[in-house]
Amino acid sequence: MGNIKLQSETLQISVYCEVILNILNEHANLSLSKTIVFSYLVKKNKYESQRIYNGQHSKDLMFKSLSLLSGDFDEFSNSIGHILKSIHILKDKGLIEFEDGILKRKFNKLDSKNLYEESAFLKNAIEESRNISDKQFLKEVLSNV
């Protein structure tokens, strides 16, 4: 039983490594709190059969994206540990750096398709999230989870 749990955790961490690298490949840098939330949303969005929002939406994208967390507290909470372990691995491998609360890519922008790419909607929501502080962002996250 312990072996299956370890394999499951390894798989989750490897998925989040890919998601984080893809986010930083597209956006170059992002705060830790925003990286955690958007990594979860990108992964979750991959398995959603019906997407509520798409790239055609243009107003309040960040708030709409955070509304996707609604009712998902347990799964989001469980994912935070995997995301932080992924960040730690990527930092140890020299692919990213962490400075003043900001994750930055340490690699040249890659031009490749990946399994866990962010949708146009989430891409725009991440860019919109740059306009508010991390403190306000986390308040919005907590009000939606």
mmCIF file of N, CA and C in Angstrom:
data_model
loop_
_atom_site.group_PDB
_atom_site.id
_atom_site.type_symbol
_atom_site.label_atom_id
_atom_site.label_comp_id
_atom_site.label_asym_id
_atom_site.label_seq_id
_atom_site.Cartn_x
_atom_site.Cartn_y
_atom_site.Cartn_z
ATOM 1 N N MET A 1 0.822 -1.194 0.000
ATOM 2 C CA MET A 1 0.000 0.000 0.000
ATOM 3 C C MET A 1 0.865 1.257 0.000
ATOM 4 N N GLY A 2 1.952 1.248 0.773
ATOM 5 C CA GLY A 2 2.832 2.403 0.843
ATOM 6 C C GLY A 2 3.511 2.688 -0.484
ATOM 7 N N ASN A 3 3.803 1.621 -1.244
ATOM 8 C CA ASN A 3 4.448 1.771 -2.542
ATOM 9 C C ASN A 3 3.524 2.476 -3.529
ATOM 10 N N ILE A 4 2.251 2.143 -3.509
ATOM 11 C CA ILE A 4 1.278 2.789 -4.401
ATOM 12 C C ILE A 4 1.143 4.263 -4.046
ATOM 13 N N LYS A 5 1.124 4.565 -2.779
ATOM 14 C CA LYS A 5 1.030 5.964 -2.346
ATOM 15 C C LYS A 5 2.257 6.752 -2.798
ATOM 16 N N LEU A 6 3.431 6.147 -2.676
ATOM 17 C CA LEU A 6 4.665 6.794 -3.110
ATOM 18 C C LEU A 6 4.675 7.010 -4.622
ATOM 19 N N GLN A 7 4.213 6.020 -5.381
ATOM 20 C CA GLN A 7 4.139 6.154 -6.834
ATOM 21 C C GLN A 7 3.149 7.251 -7.232
ATOM 22 N N SER A 8 2.053 7.311 -6.535
ATOM 23 C CA SER A 8 1.044 8.339 -6.810
ATOM 24 C C SER A 8 1.603 9.735 -6.550
ATOM 25 N N GLU A 9 2.299 9.883 -5.433
ATOM 26 C CA GLU A 9 2.890 11.177 -5.106
ATOM 27 C C GLU A 9 3.960 11.562 -6.129
ATOM 28 N N THR A 10 4.758 10.602 -6.547
ATOM 29 C CA THR A 10 5.789 10.858 -7.556
ATOM 30 C C THR A 10 5.165 11.329 -8.863
ATOM 31 N N LEU A 11 4.085 10.689 -9.262
ATOM 32 C CA LEU A 11 3.384 11.085 -10.482
ATOM 33 C C LEU A 11 2.829 12.500 -10.365
ATOM 34 N N GLN A 12 2.205 12.803 -9.223
ATOM 35 C CA GLN A 12 1.646 14.141 -9.007
ATOM 36 C C GLN A 12 2.745 15.209 -9.068
ATOM 37 N N ILE A 13 3.857 14.941 -8.430
ATOM 38 C CA ILE A 13 4.965 15.909 -8.413
ATOM 39 C C ILE A 13 5.516 16.111 -9.821
ATOM 40 N N SER A 14 5.645 15.037 -10.580
ATOM 41 C CA SER A 14 6.177 15.181 -11.942
ATOM 42 C C SER A 14 5.214 15.964 -12.827
ATOM 43 N N VAL A 15 3.925 15.770 -12.638
ATOM 44 C CA VAL A 15 2.928 16.550 -13.389
ATOM 45 C C VAL A 15 3.052 18.023 -13.039
ATOM 46 N N TYR A 16 3.152 18.334 -11.748
ATOM 47 C CA TYR A 16 3.264 19.742 -11.347
ATOM 48 C C TYR A 16 4.592 20.356 -11.792
ATOM 49 N N CYS A 17 5.658 19.559 -11.876
ATOM 50 C CA CYS A 17 6.915 20.089 -12.428
ATOM 51 C C CYS A 17 6.692 20.566 -13.849
ATOM 52 N N GLU A 18 6.012 19.761 -14.641
ATOM 53 C CA GLU A 18 5.720 20.133 -16.027
ATOM 54 C C GLU A 18 4.823 21.372 -16.090
ATOM 55 N N VAL A 19 3.798 21.410 -15.262
ATOM 56 C CA VAL A 19 2.869 22.546 -15.259
ATOM 57 C C VAL A 19 3.605 23.836 -14.900
ATOM 58 N N ILE A 20 4.422 23.790 -13.863
ATOM 59 C CA ILE A 20 5.149 24.992 -13.416
ATOM 60 C C ILE A 20 6.131 25.455 -14.491
ATOM 61 N N LEU A 21 6.843 24.520 -15.090
ATOM 62 C CA LEU A 21 7.767 24.892 -16.167
ATOM 63 C C LEU A 21 7.015 25.529 -17.338
ATOM 64 N N ASN A 22 5.845 25.009 -17.661
ATOM 65 C CA ASN A 22 5.048 25.585 -18.745
ATOM 66 C C ASN A 22 4.575 26.992 -18.405
ATOM 67 N N ILE A 23 4.141 27.202 -17.177
ATOM 68 C CA ILE A 23 3.690 28.537 -16.764
ATOM 69 C C ILE A 23 4.845 29.522 -16.836
ATOM 70 N N LEU A 24 5.996 29.139 -16.299
ATOM 71 C CA LEU A 24 7.143 30.044 -16.325
ATOM 72 C C LEU A 24 7.723 30.191 -17.730
ATOM 73 N N ASN A 25 7.549 29.196 -18.553
ATOM 74 C CA ASN A 25 7.977 29.317 -19.949
ATOM 75 C C ASN A 25 7.174 30.417 -20.640
ATOM 76 N N GLU A 26 5.897 30.480 -20.333
ATOM 77 C CA GLU A 26 5.020 31.470 -20.964
ATOM 78 C C GLU A 26 5.126 32.849 -20.323
ATOM 79 N N HIS A 27 5.282 32.899 -19.003
ATOM 80 C CA HIS A 27 5.188 34.173 -18.280
ATOM 81 C C HIS A 27 6.505 34.654 -17.671
ATOM 82 N N ALA A 28 7.565 33.901 -17.774
ATOM 83 C CA ALA A 28 8.922 34.243 -17.306
ATOM 84 C C ALA A 28 9.048 34.324 -15.790
ATOM 85 N N ASN A 29 8.128 34.987 -15.105
ATOM 86 C CA ASN A 29 8.174 35.048 -13.644
ATOM 87 C C ASN A 29 6.767 35.227 -13.096
ATOM 88 N N LEU A 30 6.580 34.750 -11.870
ATOM 89 C CA LEU A 30 5.279 34.827 -11.217
ATOM 90 C C LEU A 30 5.491 34.606 -9.727
ATOM 91 N N SER A 31 4.689 35.250 -8.930
ATOM 92 C CA SER A 31 4.848 35.096 -7.481
ATOM 93 C C SER A 31 4.540 33.659 -7.063
ATOM 94 N N LEU A 32 5.068 33.277 -5.917
ATOM 95 C CA LEU A 32 4.872 31.927 -5.402
ATOM 96 C C LEU A 32 3.391 31.615 -5.213
ATOM 97 N N SER A 33 2.655 32.523 -4.586
ATOM 98 C CA SER A 33 1.239 32.261 -4.317
ATOM 99 C C SER A 33 0.442 32.105 -5.605
ATOM 100 N N LYS A 34 0.730 32.927 -6.592
ATOM 101 C CA LYS A 34 0.011 32.837 -7.867
ATOM 102 C C LYS A 34 0.419 31.582 -8.626
ATOM 103 N N THR A 35 1.679 31.194 -8.522
ATOM 104 C CA THR A 35 2.140 29.972 -9.171
ATOM 105 C C THR A 35 1.430 28.758 -8.583
ATOM 106 N N ILE A 36 1.288 28.720 -7.279
ATOM 107 C CA ILE A 36 0.609 27.594 -6.632
ATOM 108 C C ILE A 36 -0.832 27.488 -7.126
ATOM 109 N N VAL A 37 -1.555 28.586 -7.089
ATOM 110 C CA VAL A 37 -2.969 28.568 -7.469
ATOM 111 C C VAL A 37 -3.138 28.242 -8.950
ATOM 112 N N PHE A 38 -2.393 28.917 -9.799
ATOM 113 C CA PHE A 38 -2.571 28.692 -11.230
ATOM 114 C C PHE A 38 -2.049 27.325 -11.674
ATOM 115 N N SER A 39 -1.051 26.777 -10.992
ATOM 116 C CA SER A 39 -0.605 25.420 -11.302
ATOM 117 C C SER A 39 -1.739 24.435 -11.056
ATOM 118 N N TYR A 40 -2.401 24.608 -9.944
ATOM 119 C CA TYR A 40 -3.532 23.741 -9.630
ATOM 120 C C TYR A 40 -4.633 23.888 -10.676
ATOM 121 N N LEU A 41 -4.939 25.137 -11.056
ATOM 122 C CA LEU A 41 -6.010 25.371 -12.026
ATOM 123 C C LEU A 41 -5.664 24.823 -13.410
ATOM 124 N N VAL A 42 -4.404 24.929 -13.817
ATOM 125 C CA VAL A 42 -3.998 24.390 -15.117
ATOM 126 C C VAL A 42 -4.181 22.877 -15.126
ATOM 127 N N LYS A 43 -3.726 22.223 -14.063
ATOM 128 C CA LYS A 43 -3.864 20.768 -13.983
ATOM 129 C C LYS A 43 -5.335 20.372 -13.928
ATOM 130 N N LYS A 44 -6.104 21.067 -13.126
ATOM 131 C CA LYS A 44 -7.532 20.771 -13.002
ATOM 132 C C LYS A 44 -8.232 20.990 -14.337
ATOM 133 N N ASN A 45 -7.875 22.047 -15.025
ATOM 134 C CA ASN A 45 -8.502 22.393 -16.295
ATOM 135 C C ASN A 45 -8.270 21.309 -17.351
ATOM 136 N N LYS A 46 -7.154 20.607 -17.246
ATOM 137 C CA LYS A 46 -6.840 19.540 -18.200
ATOM 138 C C LYS A 46 -7.882 18.427 -18.147
ATOM 139 N N TYR A 47 -8.440 18.171 -16.982
ATOM 140 C CA TYR A 47 -9.361 17.055 -16.806
ATOM 141 C C TYR A 47 -10.821 17.467 -16.737
ATOM 142 N N GLU A 48 -11.100 18.745 -16.854
ATOM 143 C CA GLU A 48 -12.487 19.194 -16.853
ATOM 144 C C GLU A 48 -13.115 18.845 -18.195
ATOM 145 N N SER A 49 -14.219 18.134 -18.172
ATOM 146 C CA SER A 49 -14.860 17.755 -19.432
ATOM 147 C C SER A 49 -15.620 18.938 -20.038
ATOM 148 N N GLN A 50 -16.187 19.775 -19.186
ATOM 149 C CA GLN A 50 -16.893 20.951 -19.671
ATOM 150 C C GLN A 50 -16.243 22.184 -19.084
ATOM 151 N N ARG A 51 -15.735 23.009 -19.945
ATOM 152 C CA ARG A 51 -15.078 24.237 -19.488
ATOM 153 C C ARG A 51 -16.078 25.371 -19.468
ATOM 154 N N ILE A 52 -16.137 26.040 -18.342
ATOM 155 C CA ILE A 52 -17.074 27.146 -18.187
ATOM 156 C C ILE A 52 -16.594 28.359 -18.960
ATOM 157 N N TYR A 53 -15.299 28.622 -18.874
ATOM 158 C CA TYR A 53 -14.728 29.809 -19.499
ATOM 159 C C TYR A 53 -13.755 29.404 -20.598
ATOM 160 N N ASN A 54 -13.657 30.274 -21.599
ATOM 161 C CA ASN A 54 -12.712 30.027 -22.684
ATOM 162 C C ASN A 54 -11.978 31.318 -23.010
ATOM 163 N N GLY A 55 -11.199 31.318 -24.041
ATOM 164 C CA GLY A 55 -10.399 32.479 -24.407
ATOM 165 C C GLY A 55 -11.204 33.661 -24.906
ATOM 166 N N GLN A 56 -12.516 33.498 -25.087
ATOM 167 C CA GLN A 56 -13.354 34.586 -25.583
ATOM 168 C C GLN A 56 -13.747 35.566 -24.482
ATOM 169 N N HIS A 57 -13.625 35.159 -23.235
ATOM 170 C CA HIS A 57 -13.948 36.054 -22.133
ATOM 171 C C HIS A 57 -12.845 37.095 -21.991
ATOM 172 N N SER A 58 -13.218 38.320 -21.620
ATOM 173 C CA SER A 58 -12.194 39.365 -21.544
ATOM 174 C C SER A 58 -12.290 40.241 -20.298
ATOM 175 N N LYS A 59 -13.312 40.076 -19.501
ATOM 176 C CA LYS A 59 -13.448 40.908 -18.307
ATOM 177 C C LYS A 59 -13.359 40.056 -17.050
ATOM 178 N N ASP A 60 -12.674 40.586 -16.055
ATOM 179 C CA ASP A 60 -12.549 39.929 -14.750
ATOM 180 C C ASP A 60 -12.061 38.486 -14.865
ATOM 181 N N LEU A 61 -11.078 38.280 -15.710
ATOM 182 C CA LEU A 61 -10.589 36.920 -15.950
ATOM 183 C C LEU A 61 -10.009 36.278 -14.704
ATOM 184 N N MET A 62 -9.263 37.048 -13.944
ATOM 185 C CA MET A 62 -8.653 36.489 -12.745
ATOM 186 C C MET A 62 -9.730 36.032 -11.759
ATOM 187 N N PHE A 63 -10.754 36.843 -11.570
ATOM 188 C CA PHE A 63 -11.820 36.485 -10.639
ATOM 189 C C PHE A 63 -12.608 35.282 -11.142
ATOM 190 N N LYS A 64 -12.825 35.229 -12.449
ATOM 191 C CA LYS A 64 -13.511 34.071 -13.030
ATOM 192 C C LYS A 64 -12.671 32.808 -12.857
ATOM 193 N N SER A 65 -11.362 32.937 -13.053
ATOM 194 C CA SER A 65 -10.506 31.759 -12.896
ATOM 195 C C SER A 65 -10.512 31.260 -11.453
ATOM 196 N N LEU A 66 -10.500 32.192 -10.505
ATOM 197 C CA LEU A 66 -10.516 31.788 -9.097
ATOM 198 C C LEU A 66 -11.853 31.168 -8.704
ATOM 199 N N SER A 67 -12.913 31.522 -9.420
ATOM 200 C CA SER A 67 -14.211 30.908 -9.122
ATOM 201 C C SER A 67 -14.200 29.411 -9.424
ATOM 202 N N LEU A 68 -13.244 28.961 -10.234
ATOM 203 C CA LEU A 68 -13.115 27.537 -10.521
ATOM 204 C C LEU A 68 -12.660 26.740 -9.293
ATOM 205 N N LEU A 69 -12.136 27.446 -8.298
ATOM 206 C CA LEU A 69 -11.728 26.789 -7.049
ATOM 207 C C LEU A 69 -12.908 26.509 -6.122
ATOM 208 N N SER A 70 -14.035 27.099 -6.406
ATOM 209 C CA SER A 70 -15.197 27.003 -5.528
ATOM 210 C C SER A 70 -15.563 25.548 -5.244
ATOM 211 N N GLY A 71 -15.660 25.232 -3.959
ATOM 212 C CA GLY A 71 -16.044 23.896 -3.531
ATOM 213 C C GLY A 71 -14.946 22.856 -3.669
ATOM 214 N N ASP A 72 -13.729 23.287 -3.927
ATOM 215 C CA ASP A 72 -12.631 22.361 -4.180
ATOM 216 C C ASP A 72 -11.538 22.476 -3.115
ATOM 217 N N PHE A 73 -11.920 22.843 -1.911
ATOM 218 C CA PHE A 73 -10.950 23.119 -0.853
ATOM 219 C C PHE A 73 -10.060 21.921 -0.549
ATOM 220 N N ASP A 74 -10.643 20.750 -0.368
ATOM 221 C CA ASP A 74 -9.859 19.574 0.025
ATOM 222 C C ASP A 74 -8.824 19.206 -1.033
ATOM 223 N N GLU A 75 -9.243 19.152 -2.276
ATOM 224 C CA GLU A 75 -8.311 18.778 -3.352
ATOM 225 C C GLU A 75 -7.227 19.838 -3.534
ATOM 226 N N PHE A 76 -7.612 21.108 -3.457
ATOM 227 C CA PHE A 76 -6.637 22.189 -3.577
ATOM 228 C C PHE A 76 -5.631 22.117 -2.430
ATOM 229 N N SER A 77 -6.115 21.914 -1.223
ATOM 230 C CA SER A 77 -5.230 21.815 -0.052
ATOM 231 C C SER A 77 -4.262 20.650 -0.181
ATOM 232 N N ASN A 78 -4.746 19.510 -0.659
ATOM 233 C CA ASN A 78 -3.882 18.342 -0.840
ATOM 234 C C ASN A 78 -2.827 18.571 -1.916
ATOM 235 N N SER A 79 -3.141 19.392 -2.896
ATOM 236 C CA SER A 79 -2.219 19.641 -4.005
ATOM 237 C C SER A 79 -1.098 20.610 -3.643
ATOM 238 N N ILE A 80 -1.300 21.438 -2.662
ATOM 239 C CA ILE A 80 -0.294 22.442 -2.305
ATOM 240 C C ILE A 80 1.048 21.792 -1.965
ATOM 241 N N GLY A 81 1.026 20.714 -1.213
ATOM 242 C CA GLY A 81 2.261 20.014 -0.863
ATOM 243 C C GLY A 81 2.995 19.496 -2.091
ATOM 244 N N HIS A 82 2.267 18.940 -3.039
ATOM 245 C CA HIS A 82 2.877 18.447 -4.274
ATOM 246 C C HIS A 82 3.476 19.594 -5.079
ATOM 247 N N ILE A 83 2.774 20.699 -5.132
ATOM 248 C CA ILE A 83 3.258 21.857 -5.892
ATOM 249 C C ILE A 83 4.538 22.398 -5.262
ATOM 250 N N LEU A 84 4.559 22.512 -3.936
ATOM 251 C CA LEU A 84 5.764 23.023 -3.262
ATOM 252 C C LEU A 84 6.951 22.075 -3.441
ATOM 253 N N LYS A 85 6.707 20.766 -3.398
ATOM 254 C CA LYS A 85 7.783 19.808 -3.639
ATOM 255 C C LYS A 85 8.297 19.933 -5.073
ATOM 256 N N SER A 86 7.392 20.173 -6.010
ATOM 257 C CA SER A 86 7.787 20.353 -7.405
ATOM 258 C C SER A 86 8.663 21.587 -7.565
ATOM 259 N N ILE A 87 8.280 22.660 -6.922
ATOM 260 C CA ILE A 87 9.063 23.897 -6.976
ATOM 261 C C ILE A 87 10.451 23.656 -6.396
ATOM 262 N N HIS A 88 10.508 22.944 -5.290
ATOM 263 C CA HIS A 88 11.789 22.629 -4.654
ATOM 264 C C HIS A 88 12.693 21.827 -5.603
ATOM 265 N N ILE A 89 12.129 20.835 -6.256
ATOM 266 C CA ILE A 89 12.906 20.013 -7.199
ATOM 267 C C ILE A 89 13.410 20.864 -8.354
ATOM 268 N N LEU A 90 12.548 21.685 -8.920
ATOM 269 C CA LEU A 90 12.950 22.520 -10.051
ATOM 270 C C LEU A 90 14.032 23.522 -9.658
ATOM 271 N N LYS A 91 13.938 24.032 -8.431
ATOM 272 C CA LYS A 91 14.960 24.962 -7.938
ATOM 273 C C LYS A 91 16.282 24.224 -7.736
ATOM 274 N N ASP A 92 16.229 23.040 -7.142
ATOM 275 C CA ASP A 92 17.451 22.243 -6.935
ATOM 276 C C ASP A 92 18.123 21.857 -8.251
ATOM 277 N N LYS A 93 17.320 21.640 -9.275
ATOM 278 C CA LYS A 93 17.863 21.266 -10.590
ATOM 279 C C LYS A 93 18.351 22.484 -11.378
ATOM 280 N N GLY A 94 18.139 23.692 -10.825
ATOM 281 C CA GLY A 94 18.619 24.907 -11.484
ATOM 282 C C GLY A 94 17.757 25.393 -12.634
ATOM 283 N N LEU A 95 16.538 24.896 -12.733
ATOM 284 C CA LEU A 95 15.644 25.321 -13.809
ATOM 285 C C LEU A 95 14.896 26.610 -13.480
ATOM 286 N N ILE A 96 14.691 26.840 -12.191
ATOM 287 C CA ILE A 96 14.016 28.062 -11.754
ATOM 288 C C ILE A 96 14.780 28.646 -10.576
ATOM 289 N N GLU A 97 14.509 29.907 -10.296
ATOM 290 C CA GLU A 97 15.066 30.523 -9.101
ATOM 291 C C GLU A 97 13.939 31.202 -8.337
ATOM 292 N N PHE A 98 14.158 31.352 -7.057
ATOM 293 C CA PHE A 98 13.170 31.967 -6.171
ATOM 294 C C PHE A 98 13.839 33.130 -5.467
ATOM 295 N N GLU A 99 13.318 34.318 -5.714
ATOM 296 C CA GLU A 99 13.913 35.510 -5.125
ATOM 297 C C GLU A 99 12.811 36.508 -4.796
ATOM 298 N N ASP A 100 12.780 36.966 -3.560
ATOM 299 C CA ASP A 100 11.795 37.958 -3.105
ATOM 300 C C ASP A 100 10.354 37.535 -3.387
ATOM 301 N N GLY A 101 10.059 36.270 -3.185
ATOM 302 C CA GLY A 101 8.697 35.783 -3.364
ATOM 303 C C GLY A 101 8.298 35.542 -4.807
ATOM 304 N N ILE A 102 9.252 35.678 -5.728
ATOM 305 C CA ILE A 102 8.972 35.521 -7.153
ATOM 306 C C ILE A 102 9.734 34.322 -7.709
ATOM 307 N N LEU A 103 9.028 33.474 -8.431
ATOM 308 C CA LEU A 103 9.661 32.373 -9.153
ATOM 309 C C LEU A 103 10.010 32.874 -10.545
ATOM 310 N N LYS A 104 11.245 32.594 -10.969
ATOM 311 C CA LYS A 104 11.711 33.039 -12.283
ATOM 312 C C LYS A 104 12.309 31.863 -13.018
ATOM 313 N N ARG A 105 12.100 31.830 -14.314
ATOM 314 C CA ARG A 105 12.714 30.766 -15.098
ATOM 315 C C ARG A 105 14.179 31.089 -15.320
ATOM 316 N N LYS A 106 14.986 30.051 -15.331
ATOM 317 C CA LYS A 106 16.423 30.203 -15.580
ATOM 318 C C LYS A 106 16.791 29.518 -16.893
ATOM 319 N N PHE A 107 15.838 29.380 -17.769
ATOM 320 C CA PHE A 107 16.064 28.733 -19.056
ATOM 321 C C PHE A 107 15.493 29.627 -20.146
ATOM 322 N N ASN A 108 15.987 29.447 -21.354
ATOM 323 C CA ASN A 108 15.444 30.186 -22.491
ATOM 324 C C ASN A 108 14.052 29.676 -22.805
ATOM 325 N N LYS A 109 13.227 30.551 -23.335
ATOM 326 C CA LYS A 109 11.856 30.170 -23.647
ATOM 327 C C LYS A 109 11.854 28.984 -24.605
ATOM 328 N N LEU A 110 11.083 27.973 -24.244
ATOM 329 C CA LEU A 110 10.983 26.759 -25.045
ATOM 330 C C LEU A 110 9.846 26.896 -26.046
ATOM 331 N N ASP A 111 10.002 26.283 -27.178
ATOM 332 C CA ASP A 111 8.957 26.325 -28.195
ATOM 333 C C ASP A 111 8.482 24.900 -28.446
ATOM 334 N N SER A 112 7.719 24.392 -27.484
ATOM 335 C CA SER A 112 7.237 23.024 -27.631
ATOM 336 C C SER A 112 5.860 22.895 -26.998
ATOM 337 N N LYS A 113 5.093 21.944 -27.499
ATOM 338 C CA LYS A 113 3.772 21.656 -26.950
ATOM 339 C C LYS A 113 3.925 20.643 -25.824
ATOM 340 N N ASN A 114 3.130 20.842 -24.782
ATOM 341 C CA ASN A 114 3.166 19.930 -23.649
ATOM 342 C C ASN A 114 1.756 19.494 -23.290
ATOM 343 N N LEU A 115 1.676 18.437 -22.549
ATOM 344 C CA LEU A 115 0.391 17.882 -22.158
ATOM 345 C C LEU A 115 -0.406 18.839 -21.279
ATOM 346 N N TYR A 116 0.273 19.559 -20.410
ATOM 347 C CA TYR A 116 -0.411 20.425 -19.448
ATOM 348 C C TYR A 116 -0.232 21.904 -19.781
ATOM 349 N N GLU A 117 -0.585 22.292 -20.987
ATOM 350 C CA GLU A 117 -0.511 23.697 -21.356
ATOM 351 C C GLU A 117 -1.714 24.434 -20.780
ATOM 352 N N GLU A 118 -1.488 25.690 -20.441
ATOM 353 C CA GLU A 118 -2.597 26.492 -19.942
ATOM 354 C C GLU A 118 -3.490 26.905 -21.103
ATOM 355 N N SER A 119 -4.774 26.998 -20.827
ATOM 356 C CA SER A 119 -5.718 27.445 -21.851
ATOM 357 C C SER A 119 -5.521 28.942 -22.089
ATOM 358 N N ALA A 120 -6.084 29.433 -23.175
ATOM 359 C CA ALA A 120 -6.009 30.867 -23.468
ATOM 360 C C ALA A 120 -6.646 31.668 -22.329
ATOM 361 N N PHE A 121 -7.725 31.132 -21.780
ATOM 362 C CA PHE A 121 -8.400 31.792 -20.665
ATOM 363 C C PHE A 121 -7.470 31.924 -19.456
ATOM 364 N N LEU A 122 -6.819 30.816 -19.050
ATOM 365 C CA LEU A 122 -5.931 30.867 -17.887
ATOM 366 C C LEU A 122 -4.684 31.704 -18.169
ATOM 367 N N LYS A 123 -4.201 31.659 -19.392
ATOM 368 C CA LYS A 123 -3.052 32.482 -19.769
ATOM 369 C C LYS A 123 -3.375 33.966 -19.551
ATOM 370 N N ASN A 124 -4.534 34.385 -20.007
ATOM 371 C CA ASN A 124 -4.949 35.779 -19.828
ATOM 372 C C ASN A 124 -5.245 36.101 -18.361
ATOM 373 N N ALA A 125 -5.778 35.133 -17.629
ATOM 374 C CA ALA A 125 -6.058 35.341 -16.204
ATOM 375 C C ALA A 125 -4.758 35.530 -15.417
ATOM 376 N N ILE A 126 -3.728 34.779 -15.762
ATOM 377 C CA ILE A 126 -2.429 34.921 -15.094
ATOM 378 C C ILE A 126 -1.870 36.313 -15.344
ATOM 379 N N GLU A 127 -1.942 36.760 -16.576
ATOM 380 C CA GLU A 127 -1.452 38.107 -16.888
ATOM 381 C C GLU A 127 -2.255 39.173 -16.140
ATOM 382 N N GLU A 128 -3.547 38.986 -16.050
ATOM 383 C CA GLU A 128 -4.388 39.946 -15.326
ATOM 384 C C GLU A 128 -4.065 39.940 -13.834
ATOM 385 N N SER A 129 -3.675 38.797 -13.301
ATOM 386 C CA SER A 129 -3.375 38.700 -11.868
ATOM 387 C C SER A 129 -2.157 39.528 -11.474
ATOM 388 N N ARG A 130 -1.339 39.888 -12.429
ATOM 389 C CA ARG A 130 -0.161 40.720 -12.146
ATOM 390 C C ARG A 130 -0.554 42.124 -11.675
ATOM 391 N N ASN A 131 -1.799 42.491 -11.926
ATOM 392 C CA ASN A 131 -2.256 43.837 -11.580
ATOM 393 C C ASN A 131 -2.677 43.994 -10.119
ATOM 394 N N ILE A 132 -2.709 42.898 -9.373
ATOM 395 C CA ILE A 132 -3.074 43.011 -7.959
ATOM 396 C C ILE A 132 -1.966 42.415 -7.099
ATOM 397 N N SER A 133 -1.939 42.842 -5.859
ATOM 398 C CA SER A 133 -0.914 42.356 -4.931
ATOM 399 C C SER A 133 -1.184 40.901 -4.549
ATOM 400 N N ASP A 134 -0.139 40.247 -4.048
ATOM 401 C CA ASP A 134 -0.306 38.868 -3.586
ATOM 402 C C ASP A 134 -1.286 38.788 -2.424
ATOM 403 N N LYS A 135 -1.262 39.793 -1.578
ATOM 404 C CA LYS A 135 -2.171 39.817 -0.422
ATOM 405 C C LYS A 135 -3.624 39.831 -0.900
ATOM 406 N N GLN A 136 -3.932 40.700 -1.852
ATOM 407 C CA GLN A 136 -5.295 40.769 -2.383
ATOM 408 C C GLN A 136 -5.642 39.491 -3.139
ATOM 409 N N PHE A 137 -4.670 38.954 -3.861
ATOM 410 C CA PHE A 137 -4.884 37.714 -4.606
ATOM 411 C C PHE A 137 -5.268 36.576 -3.647
ATOM 412 N N LEU A 138 -4.530 36.449 -2.549
ATOM 413 C CA LEU A 138 -4.825 35.379 -1.594
ATOM 414 C C LEU A 138 -6.172 35.586 -0.905
ATOM 415 N N LYS A 139 -6.553 36.834 -0.680
ATOM 416 C CA LYS A 139 -7.902 37.103 -0.139
ATOM 417 C C LYS A 139 -8.961 36.586 -1.098
ATOM 418 N N GLU A 140 -8.757 36.817 -2.381
ATOM 419 C CA GLU A 140 -9.706 36.356 -3.384
ATOM 420 C C GLU A 140 -9.724 34.829 -3.442
ATOM 421 N N VAL A 141 -8.558 34.203 -3.335
ATOM 422 C CA VAL A 141 -8.483 32.741 -3.340
ATOM 423 C C VAL A 141 -9.277 32.188 -2.154
ATOM 424 N N LEU A 142 -9.036 32.732 -0.968
ATOM 425 C CA LEU A 142 -9.726 32.243 0.228
ATOM 426 C C LEU A 142 -11.219 32.448 0.167
ATOM 427 N N SER A 143 -11.656 33.538 -0.458
ATOM 428 C CA SER A 143 -13.106 33.762 -0.557
ATOM 429 C C SER A 143 -13.760 32.819 -1.562
ATOM 430 N N ASN A 144 -12.969 32.220 -2.456
ATOM 431 C CA ASN A 144 -13.524 31.307 -3.467
ATOM 432 C C ASN A 144 -13.404 29.837 -3.091
ATOM 433 N N VAL A 145 -12.449 29.505 -2.231
ATOM 434 C CA VAL A 145 -12.251 28.096 -1.868
ATOM 435 C C VAL A 145 -13.184 27.745 -0.791
#
